[in-house]
Tab-separated table of C-alpha atoms in Angstrom:
chain	number	residue	atom	x	y	z
L	1	UNK	CA	-35.121	-105.170	-2.828
L	2	UNK	CA	-38.928	-103.542	-2.419
L	3	UNK	CA	-39.242	-100.117	-3.362
L	4	UNK	CA	-39.961	-97.717	-6.094
L	5	UNK	CA	-38.939	-97.595	-9.483
L	6	UNK	CA	-38.508	-94.798	-11.936
L	7	UNK	CA	-37.879	-95.199	-15.770
L	8	UNK	CA	-35.705	-93.772	-17.326
L	9	UNK	CA	-33.055	-92.452	-14.840
L	10	UNK	CA	-31.917	-90.072	-17.370
L	11	UNK	CA	-33.242	-88.749	-20.729
L	12	UNK	CA	-32.675	-86.013	-23.211
L	13	UNK	CA	-35.150	-84.639	-25.099
L	14	UNK	CA	-36.068	-82.229	-27.779
L	15	UNK	CA	-38.536	-79.296	-26.830
L	16	UNK	CA	-42.111	-80.392	-28.005
L	17	UNK	CA	-41.919	-83.677	-27.643
L	18	UNK	CA	-44.360	-86.005	-25.760
L	19	UNK	CA	-42.374	-88.018	-22.743
L	20	UNK	CA	-43.918	-90.140	-19.762
L	21	UNK	CA	-41.968	-90.854	-16.937
L	22	UNK	CA	-42.638	-94.209	-15.287
L	23	UNK	CA	-43.286	-95.138	-11.746
L	24	UNK	CA	-44.001	-98.603	-9.841
L	25	UNK	CA	-44.475	-99.507	-6.423
L	26	UNK	CA	-44.355	-102.793	-5.047
L	27	UNK	CA	-45.026	-102.099	-1.465
L	28	UNK	CA	-48.898	-101.394	-1.778
L	29	UNK	CA	-48.926	-98.086	-0.859
L	30	UNK	CA	-52.289	-95.982	-1.196
L	31	UNK	CA	-50.581	-92.677	-1.904
L	32	UNK	CA	-48.370	-91.612	-5.020
L	33	UNK	CA	-46.568	-88.596	-5.718
L	34	UNK	CA	-44.748	-86.817	-8.262
L	35	UNK	CA	-42.268	-84.085	-7.283
L	36	UNK	CA	-39.228	-81.925	-9.058
L	37	UNK	CA	-36.141	-80.934	-7.608
L	38	UNK	CA	-34.177	-78.214	-8.559
L	39	UNK	CA	-31.014	-76.563	-7.187
L	40	UNK	CA	-32.561	-73.444	-4.887
L	41	UNK	CA	-36.147	-74.555	-4.836
L	42	UNK	CA	-36.127	-77.940	-3.167
L	43	UNK	CA	-38.828	-80.388	-3.878
L	44	UNK	CA	-42.392	-79.202	-5.464
L	45	UNK	CA	-45.246	-81.305	-5.876
L	46	UNK	CA	-46.470	-81.760	-9.423
L	47	UNK	CA	-49.545	-83.848	-9.018
L	48	UNK	CA	-50.345	-86.799	-6.371
L	49	UNK	CA	-52.951	-89.555	-5.865
L	50	UNK	CA	-54.493	-90.577	-2.507
L	51	UNK	CA	-55.544	-93.918	-3.718
L	52	UNK	CA	-56.312	-95.772	-7.205
L	53	UNK	CA	-58.593	-94.195	-9.603
L	54	UNK	CA	-58.187	-90.302	-7.872
L	55	UNK	CA	-55.292	-87.761	-8.961
L	56	UNK	CA	-54.745	-84.306	-7.661
L	57	UNK	CA	-53.086	-81.443	-8.545
L	58	UNK	CA	-50.041	-80.240	-6.318
L	59	UNK	CA	-47.907	-76.924	-6.390
L	60	UNK	CA	-46.450	-76.459	-9.894
L	61	UNK	CA	-48.882	-78.774	-12.344
L	62	UNK	CA	-49.070	-76.786	-15.460
L	63	UNK	CA	-47.997	-79.029	-18.608
L	64	UNK	CA	-47.975	-82.184	-16.399
L	65	UNK	CA	-50.674	-84.865	-16.003
L	66	UNK	CA	-50.963	-88.544	-14.187
L	67	UNK	CA	-53.129	-91.355	-14.013
L	68	UNK	CA	-53.590	-93.734	-11.533
L	69	UNK	CA	-55.135	-97.154	-12.811
L	70	UNK	CA	-54.111	-98.995	-10.355
L	71	UNK	CA	-52.128	-99.144	-7.207
L	72	UNK	CA	-48.837	-99.918	-7.990
L	73	UNK	CA	-48.367	-97.493	-11.352
L	74	UNK	CA	-48.031	-93.814	-11.266
L	75	UNK	CA	-47.082	-92.512	-14.627
L	76	UNK	CA	-46.103	-88.573	-15.318
L	77	UNK	CA	-46.668	-87.438	-19.078
L	78	UNK	CA	-45.419	-84.354	-20.487
L	79	UNK	CA	-47.366	-83.328	-23.290
L	80	UNK	CA	-45.202	-80.977	-25.175
L	81	UNK	CA	-41.541	-80.374	-23.375
L	82	UNK	CA	-40.587	-77.035	-22.552
L	83	UNK	CA	-36.549	-76.255	-21.321
L	84	UNK	CA	-38.421	-74.979	-18.286
L	85	UNK	CA	-39.144	-78.561	-17.585
L	86	UNK	CA	-35.265	-79.702	-17.298
L	87	UNK	CA	-35.183	-80.661	-13.543
L	88	UNK	CA	-34.922	-84.113	-11.631
L	89	UNK	CA	-38.240	-85.833	-11.319
L	90	UNK	CA	-38.949	-88.108	-7.972
L	91	UNK	CA	-41.819	-90.434	-7.417
L	92	UNK	CA	-42.371	-91.218	-4.096
L	93	UNK	CA	-45.390	-93.048	-2.345
L	94	UNK	CA	-46.761	-93.539	1.678
L	95	UNK	CA	-48.824	-95.803	3.029
L	96	UNK	CA	-51.622	-93.860	3.931
L	97	UNK	CA	-53.739	-91.112	2.357
L	98	UNK	CA	-52.163	-87.725	2.321
L	99	UNK	CA	-49.133	-86.547	3.393
L	100	UNK	CA	-50.175	-86.244	7.405
L	101	UNK	CA	-49.738	-89.719	8.545
L	102	UNK	CA	-47.044	-91.757	6.323
L	103	UNK	CA	-43.384	-90.882	5.476
L	104	UNK	CA	-42.558	-90.621	2.408
L	105	UNK	CA	-40.546	-93.131	0.199
L	106	UNK	CA	-38.380	-92.039	-2.946
L	107	UNK	CA	-37.553	-93.780	-6.187
L	108	UNK	CA	-34.498	-92.942	-7.430
L	109	UNK	CA	-35.110	-89.926	-9.631
L	110	UNK	CA	-35.385	-89.275	-13.292
L	111	UNK	CA	-33.365	-86.606	-14.627
L	112	UNK	CA	-34.703	-84.705	-17.443
L	113	UNK	CA	-33.019	-82.635	-20.013
L	114	UNK	CA	-35.320	-80.562	-22.551
L	115	UNK	CA	-33.364	-78.642	-25.506
K	1	UNK	CA	-48.831	-70.887	1.040
K	2	UNK	CA	-45.972	-72.205	3.375
K	3	UNK	CA	-42.742	-70.322	3.522
K	4	UNK	CA	-39.618	-72.486	5.022
K	5	UNK	CA	-36.273	-71.518	5.397
K	6	UNK	CA	-33.207	-73.280	6.293
K	7	UNK	CA	-29.692	-72.315	5.848
K	8	UNK	CA	-28.016	-73.510	1.923
K	9	UNK	CA	-24.674	-74.485	3.811
K	10	UNK	CA	-23.003	-75.637	6.642
K	11	UNK	CA	-19.613	-77.027	7.637
K	12	UNK	CA	-18.211	-78.917	10.253
K	13	UNK	CA	-15.597	-81.429	11.350
K	14	UNK	CA	-15.380	-84.902	11.703
K	15	UNK	CA	-16.301	-85.725	15.076
K	16	UNK	CA	-18.435	-82.420	15.927
K	17	UNK	CA	-21.864	-81.723	16.539
K	18	UNK	CA	-23.522	-79.277	13.721
K	19	UNK	CA	-27.318	-77.627	14.584
K	20	UNK	CA	-29.524	-77.590	11.018
K	21	UNK	CA	-32.166	-74.832	11.887
K	22	UNK	CA	-35.794	-74.575	10.176
K	23	UNK	CA	-38.145	-72.049	10.377
K	24	UNK	CA	-41.761	-72.016	9.131
K	25	UNK	CA	-44.649	-69.874	8.906
K	26	UNK	CA	-47.681	-72.182	7.075
K	27	UNK	CA	-51.499	-71.913	7.474
K	28	UNK	CA	-51.871	-74.470	10.402
K	29	UNK	CA	-49.617	-77.047	11.096
K	30	UNK	CA	-49.888	-80.799	10.861
K	31	UNK	CA	-45.988	-82.383	11.697
K	32	UNK	CA	-42.851	-81.341	10.240
K	33	UNK	CA	-40.342	-84.232	8.667
K	34	UNK	CA	-36.698	-83.905	8.058
K	35	UNK	CA	-35.039	-86.154	5.675
K	36	UNK	CA	-31.430	-86.768	4.180
K	37	UNK	CA	-30.367	-86.360	0.497
K	38	UNK	CA	-26.837	-87.815	-0.872
K	39	UNK	CA	-25.976	-85.967	-3.745
K	40	UNK	CA	-27.826	-87.980	-7.024
K	41	UNK	CA	-29.710	-90.250	-4.425
K	42	UNK	CA	-33.406	-90.226	-3.474
K	43	UNK	CA	-34.221	-88.297	-0.099
K	44	UNK	CA	-34.520	-91.107	3.023
K	45	UNK	CA	-36.942	-90.372	5.964
K	46	UNK	CA	-34.962	-89.232	9.646
K	47	UNK	CA	-37.456	-87.973	11.714
K	48	UNK	CA	-41.080	-86.692	12.158
K	49	UNK	CA	-42.416	-84.308	14.849
K	50	UNK	CA	-46.071	-83.309	15.531
K	51	UNK	CA	-45.720	-82.451	19.036
K	52	UNK	CA	-43.191	-79.697	21.054
K	53	UNK	CA	-39.980	-81.461	22.210
K	54	UNK	CA	-37.141	-83.404	21.402
K	55	UNK	CA	-37.042	-86.621	19.648
K	56	UNK	CA	-33.464	-88.649	19.612
K	57	UNK	CA	-32.604	-91.421	17.174
K	58	UNK	CA	-29.230	-92.555	17.828
K	59	UNK	CA	-26.835	-89.840	16.447
K	60	UNK	CA	-29.518	-87.561	15.066
K	61	UNK	CA	-32.079	-85.588	17.184
K	62	UNK	CA	-35.298	-83.577	16.078
K	63	UNK	CA	-36.308	-80.663	18.067
K	64	UNK	CA	-39.630	-78.570	17.244
K	65	UNK	CA	-41.313	-76.049	19.116
K	66	UNK	CA	-44.667	-75.035	17.578
K	67	UNK	CA	-45.306	-72.095	18.927
K	68	UNK	CA	-42.087	-70.508	17.482
K	69	UNK	CA	-42.675	-71.924	14.028
K	70	UNK	CA	-39.000	-73.665	14.819
K	71	UNK	CA	-37.254	-77.027	14.497
K	72	UNK	CA	-33.533	-77.556	14.373
K	73	UNK	CA	-31.615	-80.976	13.468
K	74	UNK	CA	-28.808	-81.919	15.499
K	75	UNK	CA	-26.492	-84.514	13.782
K	76	UNK	CA	-23.604	-85.474	16.549
K	77	UNK	CA	-20.226	-87.586	16.465
K	78	UNK	CA	-20.305	-86.307	12.755
K	79	UNK	CA	-18.684	-89.228	10.366
K	80	UNK	CA	-17.872	-88.281	6.745
K	81	UNK	CA	-21.027	-90.182	5.382
K	82	UNK	CA	-23.045	-87.384	7.176
K	83	UNK	CA	-22.048	-85.175	4.191
K	84	UNK	CA	-25.221	-84.526	2.320
K	85	UNK	CA	-28.157	-82.137	2.143
K	86	UNK	CA	-30.996	-82.065	4.888
K	87	UNK	CA	-34.460	-81.180	3.659
K	88	UNK	CA	-36.647	-79.978	6.264
K	89	UNK	CA	-40.602	-80.396	5.332
K	90	UNK	CA	-43.755	-79.079	6.870
K	91	UNK	CA	-47.047	-80.700	6.961
K	92	UNK	CA	-49.671	-77.289	6.723
K	93	UNK	CA	-53.278	-77.449	7.847
K	94	UNK	CA	-54.194	-78.280	4.180
K	95	UNK	CA	-52.327	-81.765	4.758
K	96	UNK	CA	-49.764	-80.816	1.995
K	97	UNK	CA	-46.226	-81.102	2.522
K	98	UNK	CA	-43.823	-78.504	1.409
K	99	UNK	CA	-40.333	-78.629	1.345
K	100	UNK	CA	-37.653	-76.281	2.127
K	101	UNK	CA	-35.012	-76.119	-0.272
K	102	UNK	CA	-32.674	-77.946	1.961
K	103	UNK	CA	-28.964	-77.815	3.712
K	104	UNK	CA	-25.483	-79.096	2.126
K	105	UNK	CA	-23.467	-79.962	5.092
K	106	UNK	CA	-20.082	-80.752	4.203
K	107	UNK	CA	-18.142	-83.187	6.439
K	108	UNK	CA	-14.344	-82.359	6.304
K	109	UNK	CA	-11.268	-84.521	8.397
């Protein structure tokens, strides 16, 4: 089934370690996003990319970086993980640039625990 | 910034109707989404409103009043599988999408 694939689905990580969450979509969507979801706070946008080769900062970008070398892949990197980055991370995509005109399609999530 | 409020939890009986309210205060407005999220799963799209009024889609309907900064999601003929979190999300004037914290609906037999 076409869609968005995230990896890993779950990871326990020591504080200070580097971690990359992978996201791949096969729908040829222009825009991709990374959200974190925490209890009581809802989904918060970390970084986004409106098209291959461009990225932008969301609501909570500190401690995270992204790249968009091609249409399909949008990895999220934690350079030096801290316990406050313990969360469930969702990758999403939309057909159109930006949020305004397209519904979001979400991956199944990556549960990250930083100890 | 955006401020989106929705109740934390709601409980209803199978076969009943539940209305989930969402109020928002945003700098500009370019649309409102409702998503459904079952526990441990990804959110999935339910509805999109950009003009005032009611959008009906099967058992689910969504209403928008832009002047009041208000929307609701109406779930009719509730089924056990409707137990989930329902997320209200607003596109502000900067075309960024912001989510509310979600409303957890529990359907009881």
